[in-house]
Amino acid sequence: MFFEGSEKKAEVFVDPKQLCLLTDISDDFWAALVNCCNARILSTMRNQACKAFLLSESSLFVWADRFVILTCGETQLVNSVEYFIQKIGLDKLVHFTYQRKNEYFSHAQPSCFGDDIKLLSRYVAGKALRFGEMDSHHNYVFHQDNGFRASPDHKTYELLAYQISPQASEKLTTPGLTACQIREFLQLEHLLPGFTLDDFVFKPYGYSVNAINRHKYLTIHVTPQANSSYVSVESNLNLIERAPLILEILQPASFDLLSFNEFDFQQQASRFIPDNYISKSLVKETLSNNYQVYFANYILPQHNFTRATPLDITDDNHAL
């Protein structure tokens, strides 16, 4: 059985003086938005600062001034972004970024990154870049180009693990495995002290968890099949500091680290990433929206560096 674990991601900012996403928009709206990309809401939890939706394909987090949505499988996340723009209006939209990483089974996807940014470019002017090597792990980023300047304090992190160890894969594909057993295996109590968790075990296997603590969030999505294993961790907690525990548990053959506005990325990586992993590619780029982005792919044993590659979003030939 194959499942595409690689996520697409969108982060959308609004003007909180015109619209509070936490109080002015109903859960019915978010359900309709999620349905637009062929996913559905499984469960919801909230606190005073954040609402978290666990989806049939990944997660949605909502704050007063922004939301973050990640979807995997064969979803078309770009349709949900278009739905938001059409229903809410460009006048309330402050800024958005859209990401998409390389897939295991790209031929099964209903669209490619080129198709997605062509649709988004109907509504806003934007810029697109590729982080990482074309023939290896890479991540595409498209962002609205409208003079928005991201706060240096707005930090997010992604750790994407590939080909987890046979022991981890075997454990996470054990028939009848419960959410409590997976939480214990992933050491979530140690990783996320003080957080409220909402999780789901998929059949025949697969696992998703959302965690929130005030405005902080973390989400993990596990595709454990040995032939295409993939685990993603996304958070505004510092995942570089937490990488040693995650890597000890999963023992992946390779992993990506992606950060927005972590200015000490290299120093922290040299301190926290275990010595048996080295960075095959390292990219640093400051986007026109003021986000400083780092991307590193860690493998064994070779080491080289690449730069971010600008994409011409008006050129039909860049579609993959």
mmCIF file of C-alpha atoms in Angstrom, residues 21-255:
data_model
loop_
_atom_site.group_PDB
_atom_site.id
_atom_site.type_symbol
_atom_site.label_atom_id
_atom_site.label_comp_id
_atom_site.label_asym_id
_atom_site.label_seq_id
_atom_site.Cartn_x
_atom_site.Cartn_y
_atom_site.Cartn_z
ATOM 1 C CA LEU A 21 -10.175 34.368 12.330
ATOM 2 C CA LEU A 22 -10.798 32.863 15.776
ATOM 3 C CA THR A 23 -14.108 34.613 16.457
ATOM 4 C CA ASP A 24 -15.468 35.939 13.160
ATOM 5 C CA ILE A 25 -15.287 32.697 11.161
ATOM 6 C CA SER A 26 -17.328 29.630 12.022
ATOM 7 C CA ASP A 27 -16.229 26.020 12.033
ATOM 8 C CA ASP A 28 -18.598 25.476 9.094
ATOM 9 C CA PHE A 29 -16.418 27.801 7.013
ATOM 10 C CA TRP A 30 -13.272 25.873 7.907
ATOM 11 C CA ALA A 31 -15.021 22.588 7.097
ATOM 12 C CA ALA A 32 -15.953 23.929 3.662
ATOM 13 C CA LEU A 33 -12.414 25.222 3.107
ATOM 14 C CA VAL A 34 -10.951 21.817 3.987
ATOM 15 C CA ASN A 35 -13.471 20.041 1.753
ATOM 16 C CA CYS A 36 -12.249 22.127 -1.190
ATOM 17 C CA CYS A 37 -8.950 20.226 -1.194
ATOM 18 C CA ASN A 38 -10.646 16.817 -0.789
ATOM 19 C CA ALA A 39 -9.947 16.415 2.924
ATOM 20 C CA ARG A 40 -12.225 16.511 5.956
ATOM 21 C CA ILE A 41 -12.062 17.523 9.597
ATOM 22 C CA LEU A 42 -11.765 14.615 12.040
ATOM 23 C CA SER A 43 -11.681 16.516 15.349
ATOM 24 C CA THR A 44 -11.137 19.948 16.868
ATOM 25 C CA MET A 45 -9.579 21.416 19.992
ATOM 26 C CA ARG A 46 -8.960 25.006 21.028
ATOM 27 C CA ASN A 47 -7.628 27.342 23.669
ATOM 28 C CA GLN A 48 -7.873 31.125 23.950
ATOM 29 C CA ALA A 49 -5.132 31.709 21.367
ATOM 30 C CA CYS A 50 -5.407 28.860 18.866
ATOM 31 C CA LYS A 51 -7.873 26.444 17.315
ATOM 32 C CA ALA A 52 -6.503 23.161 15.934
ATOM 33 C CA PHE A 53 -8.270 20.906 13.456
ATOM 34 C CA LEU A 54 -7.040 17.363 12.863
ATOM 35 C CA LEU A 55 -7.718 16.466 9.238
ATOM 36 C CA SER A 56 -8.091 13.250 7.302
ATOM 37 C CA GLU A 57 -4.935 14.477 5.544
ATOM 38 C CA SER A 58 -2.841 16.452 8.064
ATOM 39 C CA SER A 59 -3.808 19.622 9.998
ATOM 40 C CA LEU A 60 -5.234 23.130 10.172
ATOM 41 C CA PHE A 61 -4.323 25.690 12.859
ATOM 42 C CA VAL A 62 -6.126 29.007 13.280
ATOM 43 C CA TRP A 63 -5.071 32.087 15.254
ATOM 44 C CA ALA A 64 -6.675 35.531 15.351
ATOM 45 C CA ASP A 65 -4.550 36.934 12.519
ATOM 46 C CA ARG A 66 -3.510 33.869 10.479
ATOM 47 C CA PHE A 67 -4.006 30.220 9.728
ATOM 48 C CA VAL A 68 -1.685 27.395 8.710
ATOM 49 C CA ILE A 69 -2.952 24.384 6.796
ATOM 50 C CA LEU A 70 -1.005 21.284 5.767
ATOM 51 C CA THR A 71 -2.428 18.536 3.593
ATOM 52 C CA CYS A 72 -0.905 15.333 2.265
ATOM 53 C CA GLY A 73 -2.044 12.506 0.013
ATOM 54 C CA GLU A 74 -3.571 13.575 -3.300
ATOM 55 C CA THR A 75 -5.169 16.733 -1.919
ATOM 56 C CA GLN A 76 -5.262 20.004 -3.866
ATOM 57 C CA LEU A 77 -4.476 22.509 -1.147
ATOM 58 C CA VAL A 78 -4.314 25.343 -3.648
ATOM 59 C CA ASN A 79 -8.101 25.021 -4.052
ATOM 60 C CA SER A 80 -8.573 25.777 -0.356
ATOM 61 C CA VAL A 81 -6.398 28.889 -0.631
ATOM 62 C CA GLU A 82 -8.452 30.022 -3.624
ATOM 63 C CA TYR A 83 -11.667 29.399 -1.669
ATOM 64 C CA PHE A 84 -10.419 31.593 1.185
ATOM 65 C CA ILE A 85 -9.472 34.419 -1.177
ATOM 66 C CA GLN A 86 -12.800 34.276 -3.003
ATOM 67 C CA LYS A 87 -14.928 34.140 0.156
ATOM 68 C CA ILE A 88 -12.984 36.542 2.389
ATOM 69 C CA GLY A 89 -11.646 38.968 -0.222
ATOM 70 C CA LEU A 90 -8.212 40.214 -1.146
ATOM 71 C CA ASP A 91 -8.796 43.452 0.805
ATOM 72 C CA LYS A 92 -8.594 41.512 4.098
ATOM 73 C CA LEU A 93 -5.630 39.411 3.020
ATOM 74 C CA VAL A 94 -2.300 40.736 4.319
ATOM 75 C CA HIS A 95 0.044 38.064 2.971
ATOM 76 C CA PHE A 96 0.357 34.382 2.205
ATOM 77 C CA THR A 97 3.016 31.787 1.492
ATOM 78 C CA TYR A 98 2.480 28.451 -0.221
ATOM 79 C CA GLN A 99 4.886 25.514 0.008
ATOM 80 C CA ARG A 100 5.147 22.194 -1.690
ATOM 81 C CA LYS A 101 7.871 19.596 -1.362
ATOM 82 C CA ASN A 102 8.891 16.862 -3.773
ATOM 83 C CA GLU A 103 6.624 13.815 -3.620
ATOM 84 C CA TYR A 104 7.339 10.105 -3.665
ATOM 85 C CA PHE A 105 4.557 9.562 -6.213
ATOM 86 C CA SER A 106 4.365 12.846 -8.105
ATOM 87 C CA HIS A 107 2.739 11.128 -11.096
ATOM 88 C CA ALA A 108 -0.333 10.438 -8.939
ATOM 89 C CA GLN A 109 -0.831 14.090 -7.973
ATOM 90 C CA PRO A 110 -3.707 16.010 -9.613
ATOM 91 C CA SER A 111 -1.447 19.065 -10.040
ATOM 92 C CA CYS A 112 2.194 20.119 -9.798
ATOM 93 C CA PHE A 113 3.740 23.179 -8.184
ATOM 94 C CA GLY A 114 3.752 24.984 -11.520
ATOM 95 C CA ASP A 115 0.016 24.440 -11.902
ATOM 96 C CA ASP A 116 -0.598 25.663 -8.353
ATOM 97 C CA ILE A 117 1.251 28.954 -8.676
ATOM 98 C CA LYS A 118 -0.375 29.660 -12.023
ATOM 99 C CA LEU A 119 -3.721 29.518 -10.231
ATOM 100 C CA LEU A 120 -2.537 31.652 -7.309
ATOM 101 C CA SER A 121 -1.008 34.187 -9.685
ATOM 102 C CA ARG A 122 -4.485 34.940 -11.012
ATOM 103 C CA TYR A 123 -5.147 36.668 -7.698
ATOM 104 C CA VAL A 124 -1.799 38.062 -6.513
ATOM 105 C CA ALA A 125 1.668 38.864 -7.772
ATOM 106 C CA GLY A 126 4.224 36.550 -6.233
ATOM 107 C CA LYS A 127 7.679 35.044 -6.260
ATOM 108 C CA ALA A 128 8.684 31.376 -6.308
ATOM 109 C CA LEU A 129 11.901 29.607 -5.339
ATOM 110 C CA ARG A 130 13.176 26.078 -5.055
ATOM 111 C CA PHE A 131 15.209 25.085 -2.003
ATOM 112 C CA GLY A 132 17.381 22.007 -2.425
ATOM 113 C CA GLU A 133 18.552 19.909 -5.343
ATOM 114 C CA MET A 134 16.202 19.121 -8.201
ATOM 115 C CA ASP A 135 17.239 15.440 -8.255
ATOM 116 C CA SER A 136 17.035 15.061 -4.481
ATOM 117 C CA HIS A 137 14.909 16.390 -1.639
ATOM 118 C CA HIS A 138 13.691 19.915 -2.300
ATOM 119 C CA ASN A 139 10.977 22.313 -1.241
ATOM 120 C CA TYR A 140 9.178 24.932 -3.318
ATOM 121 C CA VAL A 141 8.073 28.239 -1.772
ATOM 122 C CA PHE A 142 5.733 30.753 -3.399
ATOM 123 C CA HIS A 143 4.909 33.964 -1.577
ATOM 124 C CA GLN A 144 2.797 36.998 -2.277
ATOM 125 C CA ASP A 145 4.973 39.934 -3.290
ATOM 126 C CA ASN A 146 3.144 42.935 -1.857
ATOM 127 C CA GLY A 147 5.512 44.814 0.445
ATOM 128 C CA PHE A 148 4.659 42.693 3.488
ATOM 129 C CA ARG A 149 7.516 42.464 5.979
ATOM 130 C CA ALA A 150 7.459 39.439 8.274
ATOM 131 C CA SER A 151 8.329 39.970 11.911
ATOM 132 C CA PRO A 152 11.744 38.522 12.848
ATOM 133 C CA ASP A 153 9.994 36.918 15.831
ATOM 134 C CA HIS A 154 7.705 34.844 13.632
ATOM 135 C CA LYS A 155 9.674 31.586 13.578
ATOM 136 C CA THR A 156 8.563 28.218 12.231
ATOM 137 C CA TYR A 157 10.381 24.929 11.757
ATOM 138 C CA GLU A 158 9.899 21.744 9.775
ATOM 139 C CA LEU A 159 11.700 18.424 10.238
ATOM 140 C CA LEU A 160 10.949 15.895 7.503
ATOM 141 C CA ALA A 161 12.288 12.376 8.031
ATOM 142 C CA TYR A 162 12.649 9.786 5.249
ATOM 143 C CA GLN A 163 13.118 6.024 5.429
ATOM 144 C CA ILE A 164 12.776 5.591 9.162
ATOM 145 C CA SER A 165 14.554 2.615 10.682
ATOM 146 C CA PRO A 166 13.129 -0.891 10.148
ATOM 147 C CA GLN A 167 12.523 -1.089 13.890
ATOM 148 C CA ALA A 168 10.500 2.161 13.901
ATOM 149 C CA SER A 169 8.591 1.140 10.778
ATOM 150 C CA GLU A 170 7.771 -2.267 12.235
ATOM 151 C CA LYS A 171 6.597 -0.732 15.508
ATOM 152 C CA LEU A 172 4.383 1.858 13.785
ATOM 153 C CA THR A 173 2.785 -0.737 11.497
ATOM 154 C CA THR A 174 1.961 -3.164 14.335
ATOM 155 C CA PRO A 175 -1.667 -4.332 13.961
ATOM 156 C CA GLY A 176 -3.936 -2.910 16.651
ATOM 157 C CA LEU A 177 -1.472 -0.220 17.769
ATOM 158 C CA THR A 178 -3.259 2.382 19.907
ATOM 159 C CA ALA A 179 -2.806 6.138 20.075
ATOM 160 C CA CYS A 180 -1.497 5.779 23.638
ATOM 161 C CA GLN A 181 1.171 3.309 22.490
ATOM 162 C CA ILE A 182 2.259 5.602 19.646
ATOM 163 C CA ARG A 183 2.433 8.583 21.998
ATOM 164 C CA GLU A 184 4.669 6.530 24.275
ATOM 165 C CA PHE A 185 6.877 5.369 21.383
ATOM 166 C CA LEU A 186 7.283 8.953 20.111
ATOM 167 C CA GLN A 187 7.899 10.168 23.689
ATOM 168 C CA LEU A 188 5.396 12.972 23.239
ATOM 169 C CA GLU A 189 5.078 13.583 26.972
ATOM 170 C CA HIS A 190 8.806 14.366 27.058
ATOM 171 C CA LEU A 191 8.783 16.266 23.757
ATOM 172 C CA LEU A 192 5.690 18.373 24.568
ATOM 173 C CA PRO A 193 5.303 18.951 28.323
ATOM 174 C CA GLY A 194 2.241 21.032 29.148
ATOM 175 C CA PHE A 195 0.649 20.630 25.697
ATOM 176 C CA THR A 196 -2.880 19.438 24.962
ATOM 177 C CA LEU A 197 -2.878 16.641 22.376
ATOM 178 C CA ASP A 198 -5.410 15.482 19.803
ATOM 179 C CA ASP A 199 -4.454 12.432 17.740
ATOM 180 C CA PHE A 200 -5.794 9.786 15.390
ATOM 181 C CA VAL A 201 -4.614 6.332 14.305
ATOM 182 C CA PHE A 202 -5.413 5.513 10.685
ATOM 183 C CA LYS A 203 -6.179 2.065 9.268
ATOM 184 C CA PRO A 204 -4.310 -0.019 8.289
ATOM 185 C CA TYR A 205 -1.619 2.311 9.647
ATOM 186 C CA GLY A 206 -0.647 5.956 9.872
ATOM 187 C CA TYR A 207 -0.805 8.490 12.692
ATOM 188 C CA SER A 208 -1.450 12.213 13.144
ATOM 189 C CA VAL A 209 -1.252 14.379 16.247
ATOM 190 C CA ASN A 210 -1.913 18.067 16.907
ATOM 191 C CA ALA A 211 -0.526 19.732 20.039
ATOM 192 C CA ILE A 212 -1.220 23.240 21.337
ATOM 193 C CA ASN A 213 -0.179 25.302 24.351
ATOM 194 C CA ARG A 214 -1.430 28.893 24.154
ATOM 195 C CA HIS A 215 -0.108 30.219 20.815
ATOM 196 C CA LYS A 216 2.451 27.417 20.447
ATOM 197 C CA TYR A 217 1.692 24.437 18.227
ATOM 198 C CA LEU A 218 3.263 21.252 16.918
ATOM 199 C CA THR A 219 1.947 18.623 14.552
ATOM 200 C CA ILE A 220 3.348 15.226 13.567
ATOM 201 C CA HIS A 221 2.202 13.054 10.676
ATOM 202 C CA VAL A 222 3.487 9.521 10.258
ATOM 203 C CA THR A 223 3.461 7.415 7.093
ATOM 204 C CA PRO A 224 5.272 4.314 8.405
ATOM 205 C CA GLN A 225 5.285 1.905 5.421
ATOM 206 C CA ALA A 226 8.778 0.577 4.907
ATOM 207 C CA ASN A 227 8.762 1.193 1.139
ATOM 208 C CA SER A 228 7.826 4.881 1.454
ATOM 209 C CA SER A 229 8.181 5.825 5.118
ATOM 210 C CA TYR A 230 7.956 9.511 5.924
ATOM 211 C CA VAL A 231 7.428 11.482 9.129
ATOM 212 C CA SER A 232 6.838 15.233 9.202
ATOM 213 C CA VAL A 233 7.088 17.507 12.217
ATOM 214 C CA GLU A 234 5.926 21.139 11.888
ATOM 215 C CA SER A 235 5.984 23.682 14.729
ATOM 216 C CA ASN A 236 6.743 27.142 16.019
ATOM 217 C CA LEU A 237 8.793 25.397 18.704
ATOM 218 C CA ASN A 238 12.498 25.125 17.966
ATOM 219 C CA LEU A 239 12.799 21.752 16.241
ATOM 220 C CA ILE A 240 16.560 22.056 15.873
ATOM 221 C CA GLU A 241 16.889 21.785 19.642
ATOM 222 C CA ARG A 242 14.426 18.891 19.673
ATOM 223 C CA ALA A 243 16.015 17.082 16.721
ATOM 224 C CA PRO A 244 18.233 14.742 18.783
ATOM 225 C CA LEU A 245 15.225 13.099 20.470
ATOM 226 C CA ILE A 246 13.212 12.863 17.238
ATOM 227 C CA LEU A 247 16.147 11.381 15.341
ATOM 228 C CA GLU A 248 16.942 8.929 18.119
ATOM 229 C CA ILE A 249 13.382 7.588 17.970
ATOM 230 C CA LEU A 250 12.968 7.437 14.177
ATOM 231 C CA GLN A 251 16.587 6.897 13.038
ATOM 232 C CA PRO A 252 15.824 8.036 9.466
ATOM 233 C CA ALA A 253 18.221 7.458 6.583
ATOM 234 C CA SER A 254 17.885 11.141 5.746
ATOM 235 C CA PHE A 255 15.924 14.190 6.835
#
